[in-house]
Amino acid sequence: MTATATRYETIIGLEVHVQLLTNSKMFCSCAADYSGAEPNTHVCPVCLGAPGVLPVINERAIELISLTGLALHCSIAPFSKFDRKNYPYPDLPKGYQISQYDLPICAGGYLDVVTADGPRRVGITRIHMEEDTGRLLHRVDPVTGEGYSLIDLNRAGAPLMEIVSEPDIRTPAEAREYLVRLRQILRYIGVSTANMEDGQMRCDANISLRPVGQAEFGAKVEVKNMNSFRAVHDALVFEELRQAEALDRGERIPQETRGWVDDRAVTVSQRTKEEASDYRYFPEPDLPPLRFNEAYLESLRASLPELPEAKRNRFLALGLSDHEAETLVETRDRAEFFEALKARIGGDEQRATKLAANWVLGEVGRWANETGQNLADLPATPEKLAKLIQMAEEGAITAAAAKEVFSAVAESGEDPATVVEKRGLATISGDDELTAVVRDAIAGNAQAVADYHAGKESAIKFLVGQVMRATRGRADPQKATDLLAAELDSK
Amino acid sequence: MNLSPEDVKHIALLARVRLDDSEVERLSEQLSSILDHFAALAAVDTEGVEPTAHPLPLANVMREDSVSPSLPREDVLRNAPATEDGYIRVRAVLE
C-alpha cells in the first residue's frame, strides 16, 4: 500500500507483445530466428513490400496464438480476419503493418494473480495476431552533427501476438505478478521464450488515477520502454506518485505517451503519436479470413499441457507446502522431473512425494543453477536418481554418501550402484568395523571424552563427526551415536 | 461530400506528400468528387447483409511453417536510398 492509495485508486491495463516460436516469419518463409544474424540477412521481397508479392499466413503461428487463447480462458472467434494498420515509419517498408482490428482471434479471457494485496482476476480483453516491425537504430553523423536512422529488417514480419488486459490491475505489484504468471504460462505451452530482456516479450502499460469512490477513469497515460519486470514495476510506481502529486496540486493529467528512462528511473513525455483514426485500418485484401471449427479447437485443447495452476493445486493435494508446490511448478521441466522422479521412487505415495520434492528442490535444483542447463539434460535421470534414493532409503548408503553419488552420476551418467561400488561408498554394515573406528575416535579425542563425562552431552556430536570423517560419510550416524554412547558409558 | 482544405492537408501529411496551396484546392475538388461516387453506394439498402471484407469464398489459406532462403543482402539493399554497415540508412525517424 502506497500513501497515495488512501486518496486515489490506481487503474492499470497492460499490453503485452509476444514473439511466437515459429520456424518462419508470419507471412513469408524467411527464418524467424534472427538472433545473432547480420542486419538485413533475413529479408525477402515479402518483407520488403516489393510490388506484386503476396503474404501467406503461417499456420503454426495461428495454432500458437489459439493455444495461448485457450490457456488464458479466451473464446476463439469462429471468424477472424486481418487488417492493415497504416503508419509512416520505415520499420515496415510496406507503409502498413498487417494486424487485426475488430475481429481478433481470441477475446474475453482472464488470468488470476495473487499478491500481498490479495487475489485478483485480471480480464484479458483480446489477443490478436500481427507482424513485428524492423529495428531502428538512431545515430548522429559525426561530421554534420545531424541525426539519422539505420534500419534492420530481420525482425520485420516476425510473428507477434498482442495480449491486451482489461484495466483490472490496481497496483504495480499486481502488474509485475501478472507478467510473471503470463510468462510462466507462455513457457509452459511452448509458444514463446518470452524473455523480456531479449525483446521476445514487451510490455506497455496504461495507468490512470481516480479519486477513491469515483466511477469514471482519469486520463490514461501510456508508458513504454520497459525492458524487464522490475522496470515495469518501477515505472508504474513512479507514475502513480507523479500523477497523485499533480492531482494534489489541482492539475489535470494530460492523456499522453511517456517513456521510461531506466538509468534515471523516471518517465518522460514523448511526442504524442497519431490518433487511432489516423491508422486508417481496413481489411487486408491480400489475406482471406480465418474460420475455426470445433474439431480444430478440440484438437488444440487436447494438445494443451497441464497448466501451472492445475499442477500447483495437485501438488498441494499431495501434501506439499505452498512454497514447495510453487517452486516445483515454476518451470515445466522442473515440475515434470519431479513427477517422473516421484513415480519411479514408487511405494508409499507420501514418502515418495517428500523424497522427490526434497531432491528436486535440493541437489537437482543446485545442479540446474550451477550448470545453467535444462533438467532434461541432467545425466542423473529420474530413473537413476530413483535408484540412488532407494539405496539411501534402504540404508545401503548414508545421506552424506547419497549426495556424493548424486554429484558423480550428475557428472557421468553412470549407474548409481556402480558409483557406490567403485568409490567404496556403501554404508559400513558390520558393527566390528564401525566399533573399531569408534574406539579410534574415543582414543584420539580425550578432551571431548572428558567433556562428555562431565555431562556435556553435545560432545558426542563432535565424536560422531570424527567417525563420519574417518569413514568418509559411510557410517550410519545413528548407529555411530549408539556405539559411541555404549563405549563411553561402559568406561 | 465536401473535403475542406484542412482535410486534404491532413490526408497529405498522413501520406507524406507535400502539396502547395493550388494543389490543395484542386485536390479538394477532385477528392470530393470521388467521394460523391461512393455516396451512391451508401444509398443502397444493406439491412440484414453481413459485412463482407472479402468477396471470394476462401478461408484458411495458410502455409506450412517452413523456412526457405532469404534474399542475398546486396539485393535487399539494392533499392535503399543509402546504406551503412549492412543497414538501410534514412533520415532521422522520430520516435
XYZ file of C-alpha atoms in Angstrom:
586
model
C 0.000 0.000 0.000
C 1.409 3.328 -1.004
C 0.492 6.561 0.697
C -1.440 7.676 -2.373
C -3.721 4.630 -2.151
C -5.805 6.303 0.512
C -6.842 9.194 -1.772
C -6.657 7.702 -5.254
C -7.309 4.384 -6.859
C -4.767 3.284 -9.450
C -6.066 1.735 -12.667
C -3.606 -0.262 -14.764
C -4.029 -2.176 -18.004
C -1.167 -3.941 -19.790
C -0.485 -4.515 -23.474
C 1.977 -7.337 -23.898
C 3.613 -8.191 -27.207
C 4.963 -11.716 -27.511
C 7.074 -13.181 -30.311
C 5.961 -16.662 -31.260
C 8.297 -19.655 -31.539
C 7.804 -20.467 -35.205
C 10.453 -21.521 -37.687
C 9.487 -18.938 -40.281
C 8.037 -15.432 -40.269
C 4.338 -14.631 -40.119
C 3.649 -14.098 -43.814
C 6.768 -15.339 -45.622
C 9.334 -18.143 -45.362
C 12.278 -16.152 -44.006
C 13.716 -17.695 -40.826
C 12.028 -16.149 -37.781
C 15.059 -16.613 -35.514
C 17.300 -13.703 -36.402
C 19.300 -13.638 -33.151
C 22.939 -13.028 -33.878
C 22.313 -12.624 -37.626
C 23.934 -9.860 -39.656
C 21.481 -6.996 -40.357
C 19.122 -7.442 -43.313
C 20.034 -11.080 -43.943
C 16.557 -12.481 -43.100
C 14.703 -10.420 -45.666
C 12.756 -11.350 -48.798
C 10.521 -9.483 -51.253
C 7.504 -10.007 -48.929
C 9.390 -8.385 -46.010
C 10.360 -5.555 -48.336
C 6.823 -4.977 -49.568
C 8.049 -5.347 -53.144
C 5.426 -4.823 -55.857
C 3.378 -7.900 -56.683
C 4.243 -10.007 -53.648
C 1.564 -11.688 -51.544
C 1.659 -12.585 -47.849
C 0.582 -16.094 -46.813
C -0.429 -16.907 -43.225
C 1.870 -19.179 -41.196
C -0.432 -21.926 -39.882
C 1.815 -22.687 -36.896
C 1.537 -19.067 -35.697
C -2.247 -19.375 -35.778
C -2.012 -22.585 -33.730
C 0.249 -20.917 -31.178
C -1.953 -17.858 -30.672
C -5.027 -20.084 -30.407
C -3.287 -22.235 -27.782
C -2.449 -19.066 -25.875
C -6.075 -18.003 -26.040
C -7.241 -21.363 -24.708
C -4.675 -21.294 -21.889
C -5.928 -17.835 -20.890
C -9.602 -18.910 -20.917
C -10.406 -16.857 -24.027
C -13.019 -17.749 -26.565
C -11.621 -18.330 -30.029
C -13.514 -16.403 -32.667
C -15.208 -18.696 -35.198
C -14.466 -15.999 -37.792
C -11.461 -13.721 -37.787
C -9.642 -11.522 -40.271
C -6.527 -9.417 -40.737
C -6.434 -5.653 -41.254
C -3.940 -3.107 -42.435
C -2.748 -0.566 -39.894
C -1.293 2.316 -41.871
C 1.596 4.297 -40.479
C 4.566 6.055 -41.975
C 7.633 4.736 -40.096
C 10.157 2.940 -42.280
C 10.470 -0.011 -39.854
C 7.931 -1.713 -42.137
C 8.663 -0.828 -45.746
C 5.100 -1.551 -46.886
C 3.861 1.592 -45.129
C 1.482 -0.519 -43.029
C 1.505 -3.328 -40.535
C -0.671 -6.374 -41.032
C -2.575 -6.651 -37.760
C -6.110 -7.316 -36.559
C -8.599 -4.596 -35.771
C -12.167 -5.566 -34.952
C -12.108 -9.358 -35.207
C -9.146 -10.644 -33.159
C -8.570 -14.395 -32.915
C -9.022 -14.538 -29.109
C -11.174 -12.482 -26.760
C -12.688 -12.453 -23.296
C -10.265 -14.436 -21.111
C -8.633 -13.946 -17.740
C -5.536 -14.594 -15.677
C -5.603 -14.978 -11.880
C -2.818 -13.386 -9.870
C -2.104 -13.323 -6.155
C -0.021 -10.667 -4.414
C 0.358 -9.406 -0.854
C -2.679 -7.233 -1.690
C -4.767 -10.382 -2.220
C -6.052 -12.335 -5.218
C -7.096 -10.576 -8.421
C -8.709 -11.886 -11.586
C -7.359 -9.808 -14.477
C -9.522 -9.885 -17.575
C -7.928 -10.485 -20.974
C -9.722 -8.203 -23.441
C -8.257 -9.706 -26.585
C -5.271 -11.417 -28.180
C -4.575 -10.579 -31.778
C -2.014 -11.612 -34.352
C 0.264 -9.211 -36.174
C 3.698 -8.902 -37.703
C 6.682 -7.449 -35.875
C 8.426 -4.372 -37.226
C 12.042 -3.874 -38.253
C 14.558 -2.491 -35.798
C 15.578 1.181 -35.985
C 18.893 2.428 -34.641
C 19.337 6.149 -34.111
C 22.736 7.660 -34.850
C 24.340 11.072 -35.133
C 26.556 11.912 -38.088
C 29.949 12.845 -36.552
C 30.684 15.290 -39.382
C 27.400 17.164 -39.792
C 26.065 16.562 -36.285
C 22.726 15.550 -37.813
C 20.724 12.618 -36.596
C 19.864 9.736 -38.875
C 18.386 6.273 -38.587
C 19.559 2.799 -39.583
C 17.094 0.039 -40.426
C 17.492 -3.695 -39.921
C 14.535 -5.602 -41.367
C 15.418 -9.037 -39.915
C 12.648 -8.665 -37.322
C 10.143 -7.225 -39.803
C 7.395 -9.763 -40.344
C 8.251 -11.994 -37.362
C 5.035 -13.382 -35.810
C 3.894 -11.252 -32.908
C 0.811 -11.555 -30.749
C -0.539 -8.746 -28.633
C -2.243 -9.654 -25.355
C -4.381 -6.797 -24.058
C -5.616 -6.876 -20.471
C -8.670 -5.185 -19.048
C -7.929 -2.192 -16.771
C -8.321 -4.557 -13.804
C -4.876 -4.211 -12.252
C -4.709 -1.978 -9.181
C -1.077 -1.943 -8.047
C 2.400 -2.069 -9.610
C 3.000 -5.330 -7.699
C -0.054 -6.862 -9.358
C 1.203 -5.707 -12.741
C 4.506 -7.484 -12.163
C 2.811 -10.630 -10.906
C 0.534 -10.630 -13.966
C 3.630 -10.592 -16.190
C 5.343 -13.335 -14.172
C 2.263 -15.592 -14.431
C 1.769 -14.767 -18.092
C 5.377 -15.632 -18.913
C 5.099 -18.875 -16.952
C 2.041 -19.936 -18.964
C 3.585 -18.889 -22.288
C 6.648 -21.005 -21.495
C 4.585 -23.977 -20.269
C 2.653 -24.134 -23.511
C 5.837 -23.543 -25.500
C 4.567 -20.662 -27.623
C 7.422 -18.269 -26.843
C 10.693 -17.974 -24.964
C 9.044 -14.845 -23.506
C 12.342 -13.249 -22.461
C 11.750 -9.557 -21.796
C 15.463 -8.798 -21.838
C 15.732 -10.041 -25.430
C 12.524 -8.310 -26.533
C 10.616 -11.562 -27.123
C 8.125 -10.236 -24.615
C 7.469 -6.477 -24.439
C 5.106 -4.600 -22.206
C 3.395 -1.234 -22.498
C 1.325 -0.068 -19.550
C -1.704 2.196 -19.355
C -2.088 3.861 -15.991
C -4.530 6.396 -14.617
C -5.625 7.530 -11.165
C -9.087 8.413 -9.946
C -10.248 9.735 -6.587
C -11.416 6.852 -4.400
C -15.133 6.361 -4.955
C -15.227 7.931 -8.418
C -16.631 5.698 -11.143
C -15.159 7.192 -14.302
C -11.497 6.718 -15.176
C -8.936 9.519 -15.155
C -6.888 10.443 -18.231
C -4.832 7.466 -19.391
C -1.064 7.686 -19.651
C 0.690 5.067 -21.759
C 4.162 4.100 -20.519
C 6.658 2.468 -22.879
C 10.310 1.398 -22.996
C 10.328 -1.027 -20.088
C 12.673 -3.948 -20.659
C 12.231 -6.019 -17.518
C 9.616 -6.923 -14.923
C 11.406 -4.653 -12.499
C 11.296 -1.749 -14.964
C 7.524 -2.209 -15.426
C 7.045 -2.216 -11.667
C 9.305 0.776 -11.045
C 7.839 2.826 -13.909
C 4.320 2.258 -12.561
C 5.376 3.200 -9.024
C 6.897 6.389 -10.419
C 3.789 7.226 -12.499
C 1.454 6.530 -9.596
C 3.286 9.070 -7.464
C 3.767 11.615 -10.265
C 0.076 11.607 -11.137
C -1.048 11.713 -7.486
C 1.155 14.732 -6.816
C -0.117 16.518 -9.931
C -3.720 15.799 -8.921
C -2.994 17.027 -5.388
C -1.804 20.297 -6.892
C -5.097 20.551 -8.744
C -3.507 19.866 -12.144
C -5.156 18.000 -14.959
C -3.300 14.880 -16.213
C -2.943 15.105 -19.989
C -3.517 11.913 -21.961
C -0.079 11.159 -23.379
C 2.638 8.616 -24.050
C 5.624 8.603 -21.715
C 8.879 6.672 -21.942
C 10.647 5.001 -19.008
C 14.276 6.091 -18.716
C 15.826 3.240 -16.784
C 19.101 4.805 -15.649
C 17.333 7.924 -14.367
C 14.336 5.971 -13.027
C 11.806 8.483 -14.392
C 9.189 8.621 -17.146
C 9.390 11.459 -19.665
C 6.770 12.761 -22.062
C 7.159 11.505 -25.629
C 5.932 13.070 -28.818
C 2.226 12.230 -28.993
C 1.598 9.737 -31.731
C -1.094 9.741 -34.344
C -4.726 9.335 -33.426
C -6.140 5.838 -33.780
C -8.272 7.050 -36.683
C -5.078 8.065 -38.475
C -4.089 4.410 -38.709
C -6.900 4.069 -41.252
C -7.443 0.387 -40.553
C -9.077 -1.529 -43.350
C -9.449 -5.239 -44.125
C -6.255 -6.762 -45.550
C -7.333 -7.624 -49.095
C -4.386 -9.995 -49.636
C -5.397 -12.398 -46.847
C -8.597 -14.439 -46.872
C -10.249 -14.667 -43.443
C -9.853 -17.440 -40.877
C -12.626 -19.789 -39.845
C -12.163 -22.110 -36.878
C -14.308 -25.160 -36.455
C -14.910 -27.039 -33.235
C -12.818 -30.037 -34.323
C -9.762 -27.831 -34.792
C -10.258 -26.188 -31.406
C -10.798 -29.580 -29.789
C -7.502 -30.881 -31.169
C -5.737 -27.781 -29.842
C -7.366 -28.169 -26.456
C -6.175 -31.761 -26.350
C -2.605 -30.651 -27.031
C -2.531 -28.177 -24.133
C -0.288 -29.415 -21.320
C -1.432 -29.227 -17.714
C -1.082 -25.565 -16.728
C 0.884 -24.335 -13.710
C -2.170 -23.530 -11.617
C -3.669 -27.001 -12.006
C -0.291 -28.574 -11.282
C 0.167 -26.434 -8.190
C -3.224 -27.478 -6.836
C -2.462 -31.133 -7.497
C 0.909 -30.840 -5.741
C -0.741 -29.158 -2.765
C -3.153 -32.070 -2.580
C -0.144 -34.404 -2.341
C 0.699 -32.714 0.937
C 3.428 -30.355 -0.255
C 3.669 -26.877 1.260
C 2.678 -23.719 -0.650
C 6.312 -22.844 -1.101
C 7.305 -26.332 -2.261
C 4.419 -26.582 -4.732
C 5.054 -23.072 -6.049
C 8.768 -23.711 -6.546
C 8.216 -27.110 -8.183
C 5.788 -25.723 -10.777
C 7.845 -22.637 -11.518
C 9.119 -24.217 -14.722
C 7.573 -27.053 -16.640
C 10.778 -29.105 -16.800
C 11.168 -28.941 -13.008
C 7.558 -29.983 -12.421
C 7.867 -32.841 -14.891
C 11.179 -34.005 -13.442
C 9.578 -34.063 -10.004
C 6.639 -36.129 -11.234
C 8.834 -38.569 -13.125
C 11.066 -38.992 -10.092
C 8.142 -39.462 -7.714
C 6.627 -42.125 -9.986
C 9.910 -44.041 -10.179
C 10.533 -43.944 -6.445
C 7.123 -45.566 -6.045
C 5.985 -47.212 -2.824
C 4.190 -45.097 -0.237
C 2.971 -42.002 -2.086
C 3.531 -39.543 0.732
C 7.060 -40.782 1.297
C 7.800 -40.734 -2.458
C 6.401 -37.206 -2.740
C 8.525 -35.952 0.123
C 11.696 -37.620 -1.152
C 11.204 -36.439 -4.731
C 10.439 -32.866 -3.618
C 13.477 -32.754 -1.333
C 15.792 -33.938 -4.080
C 14.377 -31.707 -6.817
C 14.393 -28.631 -4.568
C 17.821 -29.598 -3.188
C 20.571 -31.307 -5.152
C 18.784 -31.310 -8.520
C 17.959 -27.605 -8.286
C 21.506 -26.841 -7.270
C 22.803 -28.692 -10.338
C 20.487 -26.687 -12.615
C 21.563 -23.394 -11.038
C 25.233 -24.206 -11.206
C 25.293 -25.551 -14.752
C 22.548 -23.368 -16.215
C 21.294 -26.463 -18.076
C 17.818 -27.870 -18.532
C 16.787 -30.765 -16.322
C 16.091 -32.766 -19.473
C 19.874 -32.764 -19.949
C 20.702 -33.936 -16.431
C 22.650 -37.214 -16.736
C 21.191 -38.261 -13.377
C 17.828 -39.090 -14.953
C 14.756 -39.632 -12.749
C 15.330 -43.359 -13.244
C 18.913 -43.276 -11.960
C 18.116 -40.809 -9.217
C 15.256 -43.027 -8.018
C 17.692 -45.976 -7.712
C 20.016 -43.790 -5.697
C 17.174 -42.696 -3.427
C 16.138 -46.332 -2.938
C 19.667 -47.210 -1.841
C 19.613 -44.385 0.699
C 16.150 -45.420 1.896
C 17.343 -48.994 2.446
C 20.374 -47.751 4.356
C 22.807 -49.109 1.778
C 24.324 -45.625 1.596
C 24.139 -42.756 4.050
C 22.596 -39.341 3.280
C 26.068 -37.861 3.010
C 27.187 -40.587 0.616
C 23.998 -40.145 -1.432
C 24.989 -36.554 -2.189
C 28.399 -37.659 -3.320
C 26.894 -40.374 -5.523
C 24.486 -37.820 -7.000
C 27.350 -35.488 -7.925
C 29.141 -38.353 -9.643
C 26.043 -39.538 -11.523
C 25.159 -35.957 -12.484
C 28.604 -35.696 -13.986
C 28.999 -39.048 -15.703
C 25.533 -40.544 -16.015
C 26.884 -43.791 -14.547
C 24.638 -46.192 -12.700
C 24.453 -45.193 -9.001
C 25.256 -48.745 -7.842
C 28.425 -48.717 -9.960
C 29.489 -45.405 -8.429
C 28.885 -46.718 -4.912
C 30.956 -49.775 -5.602
C 33.788 -48.005 -7.432
C 34.147 -45.374 -4.742
C 33.530 -47.745 -1.817
C 30.670 -45.624 -0.531
C 28.497 -48.429 0.848
C 27.441 -47.878 4.434
C 29.652 -49.729 6.891
C 27.384 -52.550 7.826
C 29.453 -54.649 10.189
C 29.456 -53.481 13.804
C 33.032 -54.674 14.193
C 34.346 -52.346 11.544
C 32.428 -49.401 12.947
C 33.335 -50.206 16.534
C 37.000 -50.032 15.582
C 36.512 -46.577 14.148
C 34.525 -45.507 17.216
C 37.267 -46.669 19.527
C 39.840 -44.758 17.489
C 37.701 -41.635 17.800
C 37.470 -42.005 21.554
C 41.195 -42.674 21.881
C 42.141 -39.684 19.786
C 39.860 -37.065 21.369
C 40.474 -37.036 25.088
C 39.032 -33.556 25.556
C 35.671 -34.463 24.003
C 35.543 -37.648 26.057
C 36.217 -35.645 29.220
C 33.526 -33.146 28.238
C 31.085 -35.992 27.711
C 31.792 -37.478 31.104
C 31.491 -34.005 32.629
C 27.865 -34.104 31.463
C 28.236 -32.164 28.226
C 26.037 -34.361 26.054
C 26.745 -32.390 22.900
C 30.337 -33.621 22.980
C 29.079 -36.827 21.435
C 28.103 -34.907 18.290
C 31.712 -33.911 17.864
C 32.788 -37.526 18.164
C 30.145 -38.635 15.645
C 31.611 -36.031 13.298
C 35.035 -37.585 13.763
C 33.644 -41.025 12.958
C 31.898 -39.673 9.854
C 35.089 -38.020 8.690
C 37.145 -41.162 9.290
C 34.654 -43.231 7.288
C 34.168 -40.561 4.610
C 30.486 -40.418 5.423
C 29.927 -44.155 5.128
C 28.861 -44.653 8.748
C 25.212 -44.583 9.718
C 25.179 -41.536 12.040
C 22.562 -43.074 14.339
C 24.458 -46.288 14.650
C 27.693 -44.388 15.260
C 25.982 -42.391 18.012
C 24.671 -45.527 19.646
C 28.031 -47.270 19.532
C 29.829 -44.196 20.851
C 27.408 -43.867 23.739
C 27.762 -47.549 24.580
C 31.562 -47.360 24.508
C 31.731 -44.139 26.534
C 29.218 -45.246 29.133
C 30.941 -48.578 29.619
C 34.049 -46.765 30.802
C -19.388 15.479 -49.981
C -17.021 18.389 -49.447
C -13.468 17.926 -48.217
C -12.060 21.065 -46.606
C -8.506 22.222 -47.371
C -7.641 21.123 -43.797
C -8.900 17.599 -44.555
C -6.741 17.472 -47.656
C -3.683 18.769 -45.812
C -4.186 16.143 -43.107
C -4.514 13.372 -45.675
C -1.411 14.676 -47.432
C 0.504 14.621 -44.164
C -0.547 11.027 -43.459
C 0.513 10.079 -46.982
C 3.750 12.032 -46.561
C 3.002 14.091 -49.702
C 3.851 17.789 -49.837
C 1.211 19.954 -51.550
C 1.205 23.657 -52.380
C -1.935 25.771 -51.976
C -3.108 25.422 -55.555
C -2.760 21.629 -55.339
C -4.716 21.556 -52.088
C -7.519 23.468 -53.776
C -7.525 21.249 -56.865
C -7.386 18.030 -54.817
C -10.188 19.193 -52.523
C -12.446 19.270 -55.561
C -11.147 16.051 -57.114
C -11.221 14.002 -53.916
C -14.674 15.346 -53.105
C -15.991 14.184 -56.441
C -14.501 10.707 -55.842
C -16.298 10.576 -52.503
C -19.504 11.543 -54.262
C -19.277 8.342 -56.278
C -19.073 6.359 -53.017
C -22.100 8.232 -51.747
C -24.051 6.332 -54.377
C -23.056 3.077 -52.580
C -24.154 4.477 -49.250
C -27.653 4.862 -50.681
C -28.000 1.090 -51.190
C -30.100 -0.640 -48.543
C -27.786 -3.187 -46.827
C -30.129 -4.062 -43.991
C -29.502 -7.662 -42.969
C -26.380 -8.071 -45.122
C -23.278 -9.346 -43.303
C -20.260 -7.039 -43.581
C -18.090 -8.508 -46.311
C -14.371 -7.874 -46.127
C -13.524 -10.429 -48.799
C -15.654 -11.180 -51.827
C -14.100 -14.589 -52.596
C -15.397 -17.776 -50.922
C -11.978 -18.553 -49.468
C -10.841 -19.044 -45.868
C -7.840 -20.513 -44.005
C -5.372 -20.120 -46.848
C -2.198 -20.914 -44.953
C 1.307 -22.217 -45.458
C 3.332 -24.763 -43.581
C 5.809 -23.272 -41.117
C 8.944 -23.990 -43.096
C 11.926 -21.819 -43.906
C 13.303 -21.026 -47.337
C 16.344 -18.902 -48.089
C 16.095 -15.122 -47.820
C 17.482 -12.726 -50.423
C 21.223 -12.061 -50.639
C 21.812 -8.860 -48.685
C 23.106 -6.934 -51.692
C 19.703 -7.493 -53.307
C 17.880 -6.380 -50.152
C 19.870 -3.151 -50.087
C 19.726 -2.506 -53.830
C 16.784 -0.080 -53.601
C 17.880 1.575 -50.357
C 18.400 5.340 -50.533
C 21.696 4.844 -48.655
C 23.334 2.073 -46.652
C 25.771 1.800 -43.781
C 27.324 -1.413 -42.407
C 24.603 -3.551 -43.966
C 21.803 -1.334 -42.652
C 19.444 0.842 -44.673
C 20.231 4.453 -43.840
C 17.410 7.002 -43.783
C 16.752 10.451 -42.388
C 16.178 10.582 -38.655
C 12.959 8.859 -37.619
C 11.453 10.488 -34.559
C 10.046 8.037 -32.083
